[in-house]
Amino acid sequence: MAVLQLEKQRGRYAALAIAAVVIVVGIPLWWKTTETYRAWLPFSEISELDSLQLQLSVDIEVVFSRGTLTPEQQTKVPLSNVREQEHVVDAKTGLRYTYETKYRTATIMEEDALNQHTAAEADLSLHMLTESSCGSVVVYVIPDSSTLLPEDVKVYVGQRRTALLRSAPIKSSWSLKEVLSNLDPHVEKVVNTMSFSHQDIIAALSDRVRMAKVTKESMADNMRAIKSSPGYEITFSLLNPDPKSHNLHWEIEGALHDYIQPLLNKLSPIANFSVDSQILYYAVLGVNPRFDNSVSAYTLSADSLSHVINPVEARLGSNAASSNPVLNFLLYVPDALHSPLFIRDHSKREVPSNAFHSPRWGGIMVYNVNEMYGSEAELPVDININMAKVMGVFLAQLRLLLGLQHTHPPPGFVLQSPGSAGLADWELDRLLWSRSVENIATASTTITSLAQLLDQIGNIVINDNIAQQVSSAVTSLQSAVAELEAGNLAFALQYSREAILASERAFFDPSLLHLLYFPDDQKFAIYIPLFLPMCVPIVLSLLKIVSETRQRQADKQAKKD
Amino acid sequence: MAAHRCGLCFVFTLILSCFLARPCSCDTFEKISDNTEAEESVAGALREVNADDQNERQWQSTDVEMDRGDASKHSQSFTPAPAKDQFQEEMVIRPLHSGDIYASFQFRTLWDTDFLREGKKVSHYRLFPKSLGQVLSKFSVQELHISFTQGFWRTMQWGQPFIPSPPGAELWVWFHHTVTDVDGNWKELSNVLSGIFCASLNFIDSTNTGQPSASFKPLGLRNATDHRFLRYATLPREIVCTENLTPWKKLLPCGSKAGLAVLMKSEKLFHSSFHSQAVHIRPVCQDALCTNTAWELRQTLNVVFDLYTSGQGKKEWSLFKMFSRTLTEACPLASSSKVYVDITDNPEGELFELSPATPLLSQAVVLGDRRTYSVYDLTKAETFGQLRSLNLLLRWKGNSGDMLRPLLHAERYVAGFGLQTGEIHTVIYNNHPYRAFPVLLLDSVPWYLRLYIHTLEVTSKLRDNKPSYIHYQPSKDRQRPHLLEMLIQLPPHSMTEVTVQFERALLKWTEYTPDPNHGFYVGSSVVSALVPSVVAMDTNFTQQQPLFSSFFPVKEESSYFMRVYTEPLLVNLPTPDFSMPYNVICLTCTVVAVGYGSFYNLLTRTFQVDEPSPPLAKRLANFIRRIRGVPLLT
């Protein structure tokens, strides 16, 4: 009997030992060999980015020219003050604008510059004197009596980063403080026009923030502008549906050089642009224009414009050599039988430019040539296209699509036209502000959603290169936010571009998809034939051991009693 | 599980939202300007941007200046600059002796520009398709040849095609010598072309890419010898259909709206015995002096209609019967637009009758033979006659004579039995009665057929024929194919047989195609040769040559270049049962579990001596006895 007891004890130990080996060696081994590789990600920093506190700093210089301050007021200048504005956009996003205003009196050279005949000349010579940094604003306060500006104009915004502000009549009894507080609302208006307005920034944040408070107009502006991207392809296409009657020539190379390239050169800090052109024959619009007897012309109504593009788009072709977004500009010359062709707006009036654009896609202009030849002309007629007219329209469309919003200047403001450059410095600054904010918003959303995704799906393999992209995106984002805070607009944009690139590269890396779908039922199908027969005896014998021990203890208890 | 599903949904929504980032352009149109003043000018367009009176006036004034400038331009008699690009189209119809009709379209765009010039990007396109131009300059392509073919060209029945192509897809590219990462460029280029032509060219990778040393010389200007810049790949399995034809037609300046391309209706083109479409891009000379280069894009489409069987046994054809369209106009952009009908065999009209008749005849030396063609010039109005449409009609009168056997011909097959080894036979025929000539044979065999190169035998007329040049690149498993290139002298009027044995490799189970029992394709062998010509070839460079006779450059009068593709091979590989992995898992697990179970029992169970139970017979007997109430056995 004792032998039997001993034998039973040995069996029990054996079962325990096997269970111990399975638990100590087997399970860790299985765990280790079936693990997916997941590199370390800076989750804590990413969750910090999730709640974004952006601080935008603008340097403002207010320069008083001679005659705007009384001598005693002048003695107290220079001084500076900092004005802060805080906005809470939503629970996770906050904005703070810091306006650092410096007041000083004009130097002699600046006074000379301001003594020019016209505002444009003054603007130019002021620009020669100082090189203002990207994102800053200089406001020159000129006396009420100055002849630089026409009577009813209060503010003149130049081609660079300067504005001329006509001061209100100042009572000499006022202290400087009163003068400044009188001036400040005007300066604020100027700054809102020249650098950024709250509306723009909110619109730029649309990737992060559910839009509620945004006005319909800035929403439309924002929707129209193409998304921020490291590069754009701009394609000009001449559509000639009727090569039998029209032999069209366009001097596209020269026109691009004269009209489009200056603007793109100016915009080069924002993105790389590549421009090309093509001529498409037998490309027809998707809508048959209706003949209108009253004007004896064919008309396209605004409602049907949405159907125009689709058949053309199939022929446009995408750029095979890059994956940047494409902006298409089409010049459509109607065929001889369907011309002239005019576009009518919703109120049935003819659109003077005969052009329309589609948000984030491009623009189409209809160019009628039927007046350039008589009915007896020999076909095909050689026609030279007036590129100045065409490029004017395309340039305007390009500005809209790039997000150079048309600003509504407050009454009494004059905005100097950008001239040959196509873009004033302060317009570029506006774009830089909203693009930086937009990039930061987009990149932070991408990174946080990627982190969330990786956190949720344990099957995804995270390779080292992805981890590296994520960390570089995070560091670039942090530097971009810091640069915005310091007011270095150019650097902020550059870092935000890097952040967006790195984050998108990480997000769209194909290696993330390899093991994305590895369902649990397949795992079980593979594990069960092995694990079930192995685990059942172990579990059963463990249960048996437990119940035996309990029985024995109960027996002992009974004996004691 | 729920968390997983959420995560997946999240991924999909993210991906979707990325696709939808460009809003569908349906109802979000806006007009550029709402101004009522009828001012079609820069000012009018820019007004929205600069909505200020003063500035507007400024814009206006500049605009007036511009307008004046333009007016003066218009008033001058306008003479268009000489177009630097030109477009030609032509179609050749050759009645074949078998009763089939061979129709070959060629479209050529010539552009006096250089895609590879340093520093100057070509970005303004007129006739040349932009998508291809961008590819050329991005990947620094020196020469590009791509063909998609459905069906096999039967040389013995049909003679030689103008431009040969192997079944499936073929792509060969010479890169410019400044390219450093040729393999990277090649990979990306094939992916881009795959997108342009809607084909599976993305399956081209290092396992089916070769670098032939002699067979594929550049056809254009450059005389390159360094085959490091050449890549050659075929996909014999590629199925060619409408989705490849549509992008090909889109490359034509007139699309399929005018000119010869109106005949290309896919339901007719693909209802044929043979269909091949190709794109060839190469630099050529601008003029006879060859001081400047021009880039030539040749788009060819060859189709063989089997009208004999489908036409109730009548050997009659017309354009309308073949294409269900007739010709009404030339492409207005084409500088020449011609239809050629081969009437060499019918000098006096005794064999067939061609209507409408044309006075224009043209002679051309094609593939070593002088042929006569009736020419229909579509740029001339009289071609179309009263009906304003051209419907060529050919009526056979008598039986056509026998066709001359083509001088060079090749075929190939797999011999052997079983799934372990086999033998590839390539047979090349030289039908020239008295001339011997050398041919280059190129064989690119995938790595999973392991060639035993020591068994390579070349025999002609039962005698060993030692190749004078052999270039062999052995395969590497899963990395590169075998590449075998040989220069073989073909004796006159002979049959040369090249055999090589191979072993079939066992693939990993993920490497099998979805239908592994169909077999694996091995691309065609390529036989390239300079064949002695019967008549003197035309070595002069003239623009006036018909396109079909000017594709392969002719260097000497006595011979012409020819390429012959053999049949692709279909080889069966040992194919496993694909539920095998799971069966193996289950079986091993069961074995392990059974072993483990008995081992476990041995270790944990206690054993004790038990009273032996009575044998079965005794128990049965006792059972019966109990029922009967008889005393039990002990």
PDB file of N, CA, C and O in Angstrom, chain A residues 6 109 118 163 184 209 219 245 254 323 343 390 433 457 468 507:
ATOM      1  N   LEU A   6       3.364   5.872  -2.671  1.00  0.00           N
ATOM      2  CA  LEU A   6       4.574   6.518  -3.179  1.00  0.00           C
ATOM      3  C   LEU A   6       4.471   6.742  -4.701  1.00  0.00           C
ATOM      4  O   LEU A   6       4.816   7.806  -5.233  1.00  0.00           O
ATOM      5  N   MET A 109      16.160 109.279 -43.363  1.00  0.00           N
ATOM      6  CA  MET A 109      16.038 108.674 -44.686  1.00  0.00           C
ATOM      7  C   MET A 109      14.611 108.220 -44.960  1.00  0.00           C
ATOM      8  O   MET A 109      14.102 108.329 -46.075  1.00  0.00           O
ATOM      9  N   THR A 118       4.107 109.900 -54.999  1.00  0.00           N
ATOM     10  CA  THR A 118       2.988 108.962 -54.896  1.00  0.00           C
ATOM     11  C   THR A 118       3.304 107.916 -53.846  1.00  0.00           C
ATOM     12  O   THR A 118       4.461 107.699 -53.472  1.00  0.00           O
ATOM     13  N   ALA A 163       2.846  99.511 -44.746  1.00  0.00           N
ATOM     14  CA  ALA A 163       1.564 100.171 -44.977  1.00  0.00           C
ATOM     15  C   ALA A 163       1.706 101.612 -44.538  1.00  0.00           C
ATOM     16  O   ALA A 163       2.493 101.933 -43.646  1.00  0.00           O
ATOM     17  N   ASP A 184      -4.373 102.553 -32.149  1.00  0.00           N
ATOM     18  CA  ASP A 184      -4.300 101.085 -32.126  1.00  0.00           C
ATOM     19  C   ASP A 184      -5.376 100.374 -32.944  1.00  0.00           C
ATOM     20  O   ASP A 184      -5.055  99.411 -33.654  1.00  0.00           O
ATOM     21  N   VAL A 209     -10.374  70.632 -36.574  1.00  0.00           N
ATOM     22  CA  VAL A 209     -11.502  71.156 -35.823  1.00  0.00           C
ATOM     23  C   VAL A 209     -12.771  71.007 -36.634  1.00  0.00           C
ATOM     24  O   VAL A 209     -12.785  71.295 -37.827  1.00  0.00           O
ATOM     25  N   MET A 219     -15.034  79.487 -45.503  1.00  0.00           N
ATOM     26  CA  MET A 219     -15.139  78.050 -45.759  1.00  0.00           C
ATOM     27  C   MET A 219     -14.990  77.798 -47.258  1.00  0.00           C
ATOM     28  O   MET A 219     -14.244  76.914 -47.676  1.00  0.00           O
ATOM     29  N   SER A 245     -11.250  72.952 -88.840  1.00  0.00           N
ATOM     30  CA  SER A 245     -11.504  74.364 -89.164  1.00  0.00           C
ATOM     31  C   SER A 245     -10.512  75.309 -88.510  1.00  0.00           C
ATOM     32  O   SER A 245     -10.263  76.374 -89.029  1.00  0.00           O
ATOM     33  N   GLY A 254       6.340  81.458 -73.961  1.00  0.00           N
ATOM     34  CA  GLY A 254       6.589  82.847 -73.595  1.00  0.00           C
ATOM     35  C   GLY A 254       5.577  83.352 -72.591  1.00  0.00           C
ATOM     36  O   GLY A 254       5.923  84.062 -71.637  1.00  0.00           O
ATOM     37  N   SER A 323       3.610  62.195 -58.186  1.00  0.00           N
ATOM     38  CA  SER A 323       2.309  61.958 -57.570  1.00  0.00           C
ATOM     39  C   SER A 323       1.795  63.210 -56.875  1.00  0.00           C
ATOM     40  O   SER A 323       0.944  63.129 -56.010  1.00  0.00           O
ATOM     41  N   ILE A 343     -20.698  81.520 -71.333  1.00  0.00           N
ATOM     42  CA  ILE A 343     -21.112  80.917 -70.075  1.00  0.00           C
ATOM     43  C   ILE A 343     -22.049  81.896 -69.376  1.00  0.00           C
ATOM     44  O   ILE A 343     -21.778  83.097 -69.348  1.00  0.00           O
ATOM     45  N   VAL A 390      -5.766  85.308 -72.071  1.00  0.00           N
ATOM     46  CA  VAL A 390      -5.944  83.984 -71.494  1.00  0.00           C
ATOM     47  C   VAL A 390      -5.212  83.866 -70.171  1.00  0.00           C
ATOM     48  O   VAL A 390      -5.752  83.394 -69.163  1.00  0.00           O
ATOM     49  N   TRP A 433       1.419  82.071 -43.268  1.00  0.00           N
ATOM     50  CA  TRP A 433       0.789  81.856 -41.961  1.00  0.00           C
ATOM     51  C   TRP A 433      -0.220  80.717 -42.037  1.00  0.00           C
ATOM     52  O   TRP A 433      -0.153  79.763 -41.266  1.00  0.00           O
ATOM     53  N   ILE A 457      -4.506  48.197 -33.187  1.00  0.00           N
ATOM     54  CA  ILE A 457      -4.349  46.934 -33.892  1.00  0.00           C
ATOM     55  C   ILE A 457      -2.981  46.362 -33.551  1.00  0.00           C
ATOM     56  O   ILE A 457      -1.955  46.854 -34.020  1.00  0.00           O
ATOM     57  N   GLN A 468      11.210  55.703 -37.231  1.00  0.00           N
ATOM     58  CA  GLN A 468      12.089  56.847 -37.484  1.00  0.00           C
ATOM     59  C   GLN A 468      11.323  57.993 -38.136  1.00  0.00           C
ATOM     60  O   GLN A 468      11.487  59.165 -37.750  1.00  0.00           O
ATOM     61  N   PHE A 507       2.503  57.131 -42.583  1.00  0.00           N
ATOM     62  CA  PHE A 507       1.121  56.669 -42.597  1.00  0.00           C
ATOM     63  C   PHE A 507       0.854  55.758 -43.788  1.00  0.00           C
ATOM     64  O   PHE A 507       0.131  54.772 -43.688  1.00  0.00           O
TER      65      PHE A 507
END
